[in-house]
Amino acid sequence: MSGATANQRARQWGQGIAIVAFVWSLLVGGEAFAQSTSTFSQDFRLWSPVFMTVKLPSSFLAYMEVQPRFADLDEDGHIDQLLLRPALGYQLTEHLSIWQGYAWVGNYNQKHTPPQSPFFDESRIYQQVLYKRKFDSFTITSRTRLEERWIEHVDGTAVRFRTMLRGQYPLPMAPEWALVVADEIFVHLNTVGARGPQAGFDQNRVFVGINRTFSKYVNLDVGYQNQLLNSRSIPNLANQMNHVILFQLFINL
């Protein structure tokens, strides 16, 4: 395959990803507003995760994620969640890797009825398949994850499926800068208890931003993420939209 053909296909992939993410966000967001504007709420938030991936001997990989999330920035502003997510992976091919990980999630300042306190935590284990391919002028990343979740004050194990598609296109005039578009959808596979997740659509995240490469080890995303959430307390497709300013630092050693 010639370089020109590969570049053309990469551009087509990028355009396709952007169109799908944009149309999906319009469809889901429009449906949520149409169903019940009186129960639909919005919030302004800041997420600042740090992701570290380390190559180990014999094709193994180590991963660590620290992700603080802040809510109500247009009012008082406070920490909403803290995620700690280590994992161990194995590089099957140049582009494909598999992972097994654990996540601890602390939820702060939550507005729930007793016996649930303003703080509650959650433990997860997860399995993941990661595919990443770099073309001459475009990079595509696909991440599919299955999570088993144990949430405080919820009886049983909640199972959630999530899949993310991301495209990154370096600017020809400044290749250290790149345009980024990504979309991730979450689906609950089962219903758990009276206060647990309900089977079906959970949330969708659409991200649009820029990436800055500082070295072969460090790069940073900055941009806007629209998070559309479904709460089982109200029988609508979605009833919460978060507008998130997202800073993502990637460290690859």
Short mmCIF file of C-alpha atoms in Angstrom, two decimals:
data_model
loop_
_atom_site.label_atom_id
_atom_site.label_comp_id
_atom_site.label_asym_id
_atom_site.label_seq_id
_atom_site.Cartn_x
_atom_site.Cartn_y
_atom_site.Cartn_z
CA MET A 1 0.00 0.00 0.00
CA SER A 2 1.43 3.38 -1.01
CA GLY A 3 1.98 6.17 1.48
CA ALA A 4 -0.60 8.35 -0.26
CA THR A 5 -3.24 5.62 -0.03
CA ALA A 6 -2.49 5.03 3.67
CA ASN A 7 -2.77 8.75 4.40
CA GLN A 8 -6.05 8.96 2.51
CA ARG A 9 -7.48 6.06 4.49
CA ALA A 10 -6.29 7.58 7.75
CA ARG A 11 -8.03 10.86 6.92
CA GLN A 12 -11.21 8.95 6.10
CA TRP A 13 -10.99 7.12 9.45
CA GLY A 14 -10.58 10.43 11.28
CA GLN A 15 -13.50 12.05 9.52
CA GLY A 16 -15.66 9.00 10.23
CA ILE A 17 -14.82 8.99 13.94
CA ALA A 18 -15.56 12.70 14.28
CA ILE A 19 -18.89 12.40 12.45
CA VAL A 20 -20.02 9.37 14.48
CA ALA A 21 -19.09 11.00 17.82
CA PHE A 22 -20.83 14.24 16.88
CA VAL A 23 -24.02 12.58 15.60
CA TRP A 24 -24.17 10.24 18.62
CA SER A 25 -23.89 13.13 21.08
CA LEU A 26 -26.62 15.04 19.25
CA LEU A 27 -28.96 12.05 19.14
CA VAL A 28 -28.53 11.02 22.77
CA GLY A 29 -28.51 14.57 24.08
CA GLY A 30 -31.56 15.52 22.03
CA GLU A 31 -33.44 12.46 23.22
CA ALA A 32 -32.67 13.27 26.85
CA PHE A 33 -33.94 16.83 26.52
CA ALA A 34 -37.03 15.70 24.64
CA GLN A 35 -37.94 13.14 27.27
CA SER A 36 -37.88 15.40 30.29
CA THR A 37 -36.38 18.86 30.44
CA SER A 38 -37.77 19.35 33.94
CA THR A 39 -35.63 16.54 35.39
CA PHE A 40 -32.51 17.20 33.32
CA SER A 41 -29.61 18.78 35.23
CA GLN A 42 -26.17 20.03 34.19
CA ASP A 43 -22.86 20.63 35.95
CA PHE A 44 -19.46 22.16 35.16
CA ARG A 45 -16.51 19.93 36.13
CA LEU A 46 -12.75 19.47 35.96
CA TRP A 47 -10.94 16.14 35.53
CA SER A 48 -7.14 15.90 35.68
CA PRO A 49 -6.01 12.27 35.30
CA VAL A 50 -2.41 11.06 35.04
CA PHE A 51 -1.76 7.81 33.15
CA MET A 52 1.56 5.94 33.35
CA THR A 53 2.47 2.91 31.22
CA VAL A 54 5.78 1.08 31.73
CA LYS A 55 7.24 -1.61 29.48
CA LEU A 56 8.40 -4.69 31.40
CA PRO A 57 10.53 -7.65 30.26
CA SER A 58 8.99 -10.44 28.15
CA SER A 59 6.31 -8.24 26.55
CA PHE A 60 4.60 -7.44 29.87
CA LEU A 61 3.29 -3.97 30.68
CA ALA A 62 2.50 -2.14 33.92
CA TYR A 63 -0.08 0.63 34.20
CA MET A 64 -1.10 3.11 36.87
CA GLU A 65 -3.78 5.78 36.77
CA VAL A 66 -4.52 8.52 39.31
CA GLN A 67 -7.61 10.53 38.44
CA PRO A 68 -9.06 13.30 40.64
CA ARG A 69 -12.41 14.73 39.51
CA PHE A 70 -13.89 18.03 40.69
CA ALA A 71 -17.56 19.08 40.51
CA ASP A 72 -19.72 22.21 40.92
CA LEU A 73 -17.01 24.53 39.60
CA ASP A 74 -19.60 27.21 38.82
CA GLU A 75 -20.52 27.31 42.54
CA ASP A 76 -18.26 26.32 45.44
CA GLY A 77 -16.21 23.63 43.67
CA HIS A 78 -15.18 20.43 45.45
CA ILE A 79 -13.65 17.03 44.81
CA ASP A 80 -16.26 14.62 43.49
CA GLN A 81 -14.30 11.43 42.84
CA LEU A 82 -10.81 9.98 43.14
CA LEU A 83 -9.87 6.94 41.02
CA LEU A 84 -6.78 4.76 41.52
CA ARG A 85 -6.46 2.20 38.74
CA PRO A 86 -3.43 -0.15 38.45
CA ALA A 87 -3.22 -2.91 35.84
CA LEU A 88 -0.91 -5.52 34.34
CA GLY A 89 -0.88 -6.07 30.58
CA TYR A 90 0.67 -8.25 27.92
CA GLN A 91 1.63 -7.07 24.42
CA LEU A 92 0.26 -9.73 22.05
CA THR A 93 1.27 -7.98 18.83
CA GLU A 94 2.69 -4.64 17.78
CA HIS A 95 -0.78 -3.11 17.94
CA LEU A 96 -2.77 -5.32 20.34
CA SER A 97 -2.51 -5.80 24.12
CA ILE A 98 -4.64 -7.40 26.84
CA TRP A 99 -4.99 -6.23 30.44
CA GLN A 100 -6.18 -7.24 33.89
CA GLY A 101 -6.64 -4.47 36.42
CA TYR A 102 -8.16 -3.20 39.65
CA ALA A 103 -9.77 0.13 40.44
CA TRP A 104 -10.63 1.87 43.69
CA VAL A 105 -13.13 4.73 43.40
CA GLY A 106 -13.79 7.18 46.21
CA ASN A 107 -17.00 9.20 45.86
CA TYR A 108 -17.07 12.43 47.87
CA ASN A 109 -19.77 14.98 48.75
CA GLN A 110 -22.51 12.79 47.32
CA LYS A 111 -26.15 13.72 47.85
CA HIS A 112 -27.79 10.44 48.80
CA THR A 113 -30.36 9.34 51.34
CA PRO A 114 -29.40 7.30 54.45
CA PRO A 115 -27.94 4.83 55.15
CA GLN A 116 -25.54 5.93 52.42
CA SER A 117 -23.14 8.61 53.67
CA PRO A 118 -21.79 11.60 51.69
CA PHE A 119 -18.69 9.45 51.09
CA PHE A 120 -18.80 5.91 49.75
CA ASP A 121 -16.28 3.82 47.87
CA GLU A 122 -16.28 1.23 45.14
CA SER A 123 -13.90 -1.57 44.13
CA ARG A 124 -13.63 -2.95 40.62
CA ILE A 125 -11.72 -5.54 38.70
CA TYR A 126 -11.63 -5.21 34.96
CA GLN A 127 -10.48 -6.96 31.79
CA GLN A 128 -9.41 -4.92 28.80
CA VAL A 129 -8.39 -5.23 25.15
CA LEU A 130 -6.41 -2.32 23.71
CA TYR A 131 -5.70 -1.79 20.02
CA LYS A 132 -3.54 1.11 18.86
CA ARG A 133 -2.28 1.70 15.35
CA LYS A 134 -0.28 4.62 14.04
CA PHE A 135 -0.49 5.56 10.37
CA ASP A 136 1.76 8.11 8.68
CA SER A 137 -0.54 10.97 9.65
CA PHE A 138 -3.12 9.49 12.02
CA THR A 139 -3.37 7.33 15.15
CA ILE A 140 -6.39 5.21 16.06
CA THR A 141 -6.95 3.73 19.53
CA SER A 142 -9.71 1.29 20.44
CA ARG A 143 -10.24 0.24 24.06
CA THR A 144 -12.86 -2.30 25.17
CA ARG A 145 -13.28 -2.98 28.89
CA LEU A 146 -15.47 -5.23 31.05
CA GLU A 147 -15.84 -4.18 34.71
CA GLU A 148 -17.05 -6.11 37.75
CA ARG A 149 -18.05 -3.56 40.40
CA TRP A 150 -18.66 -3.80 44.16
CA ILE A 151 -20.32 -0.60 45.35
CA GLU A 152 -20.78 0.26 49.01
CA HIS A 153 -24.40 -0.11 50.20
CA VAL A 154 -25.25 -2.14 47.06
CA ASP A 155 -25.72 -5.91 47.32
CA GLY A 156 -24.26 -8.00 44.53
CA THR A 157 -21.84 -7.49 41.65
CA ALA A 158 -22.60 -4.93 38.95
CA VAL A 159 -21.19 -5.74 35.51
CA ARG A 160 -20.54 -2.94 33.05
CA PHE A 161 -19.33 -2.95 29.45
CA ARG A 162 -17.58 0.07 27.96
CA THR A 163 -15.88 0.72 24.65
CA MET A 164 -13.90 3.74 23.47
CA LEU A 165 -12.71 4.85 20.04
CA ARG A 166 -10.15 7.66 19.73
CA GLY A 167 -8.57 9.38 16.74
CA GLN A 168 -5.52 11.66 16.83
CA TYR A 169 -4.39 13.75 13.85
CA PRO A 170 -1.07 15.69 14.07
CA LEU A 171 -1.10 19.16 12.54
CA PRO A 172 1.13 19.26 9.41
CA MET A 173 2.51 22.70 10.26
CA ALA A 174 3.26 21.74 13.90
CA PRO A 175 3.46 17.93 14.29
CA GLU A 176 4.00 18.15 18.05
CA TRP A 177 0.36 19.33 18.23
CA ALA A 178 -2.56 17.07 17.28
CA LEU A 179 -6.33 17.26 17.08
CA VAL A 180 -8.11 14.61 19.16
CA VAL A 181 -11.67 13.29 19.05
CA ALA A 182 -12.95 10.35 21.12
CA ASP A 183 -16.19 8.70 22.12
CA GLU A 184 -16.87 6.13 24.87
CA ILE A 185 -20.17 4.44 25.64
CA PHE A 186 -21.00 2.59 28.91
CA VAL A 187 -23.71 -0.08 29.27
CA HIS A 188 -24.81 -1.91 32.43
CA LEU A 189 -25.24 -5.60 31.71
CA ASN A 190 -27.29 -6.42 34.81
CA THR A 191 -29.52 -4.86 37.46
CA VAL A 192 -28.16 -4.95 41.01
CA GLY A 193 -30.29 -4.47 44.13
CA ALA A 194 -32.67 -1.70 45.07
CA ARG A 195 -29.97 1.01 45.00
CA GLY A 196 -27.59 -0.45 42.43
CA PRO A 197 -27.16 0.16 38.70
CA GLN A 198 -29.95 -0.80 36.35
CA ALA A 199 -29.32 -2.82 33.18
CA GLY A 200 -29.08 -0.71 30.04
CA PHE A 201 -27.48 2.55 28.95
CA ASP A 202 -25.29 4.11 31.66
CA GLN A 203 -23.41 7.01 30.08
CA ASN A 204 -21.62 8.40 27.04
CA ARG A 205 -18.51 10.58 26.89
CA VAL A 206 -17.53 12.64 23.85
CA PHE A 207 -14.15 14.39 23.92
CA VAL A 208 -12.77 17.03 21.55
CA GLY A 209 -9.40 18.64 22.21
CA ILE A 210 -5.74 18.99 21.36
CA ASN A 211 -2.71 16.90 22.25
CA ARG A 212 0.80 18.24 22.86
CA THR A 213 3.77 15.90 22.59
CA PHE A 214 6.69 17.02 24.76
CA SER A 215 8.91 13.97 24.20
CA LYS A 216 8.60 10.29 23.30
CA TYR A 217 7.75 9.72 26.98
CA VAL A 218 5.27 12.50 27.79
CA ASN A 219 2.21 14.00 26.09
CA LEU A 220 -0.85 15.93 27.26
CA ASP A 221 -4.51 16.21 26.20
CA VAL A 222 -6.45 19.42 26.86
CA GLY A 223 -10.05 19.84 25.81
CA TYR A 224 -13.78 19.58 26.42
CA GLN A 225 -15.66 16.41 27.35
CA ASN A 226 -19.42 16.06 27.31
CA GLN A 227 -20.59 13.39 29.77
CA LEU A 228 -24.20 12.25 29.43
CA LEU A 229 -25.46 10.13 32.34
CA ASN A 230 -28.48 7.96 33.06
CA SER A 231 -29.73 7.70 36.65
CA ARG A 232 -32.03 4.83 37.52
CA SER A 233 -33.93 7.11 39.91
CA ILE A 234 -35.66 8.76 36.94
CA PRO A 235 -36.97 6.56 34.09
CA ASN A 236 -35.42 8.49 31.20
CA LEU A 237 -32.65 7.65 28.76
CA ALA A 238 -30.44 10.31 30.37
CA ASN A 239 -30.99 13.03 32.93
CA GLN A 240 -27.56 14.48 33.78
CA MET A 241 -25.11 16.27 31.51
CA ASN A 242 -21.65 17.24 32.76
CA HIS A 243 -19.49 19.75 30.92
CA VAL A 244 -15.94 18.67 31.73
CA ILE A 245 -12.67 20.52 31.19
CA LEU A 246 -10.23 17.64 30.77
CA PHE A 247 -6.46 17.65 31.29
CA GLN A 248 -4.93 14.21 30.61
CA LEU A 249 -1.22 13.59 31.16
CA PHE A 250 0.26 10.46 29.54
CA ILE A 251 3.62 9.06 30.64
CA ASN A 252 5.08 6.13 28.67
CA LEU A 253 8.35 4.61 29.87
#
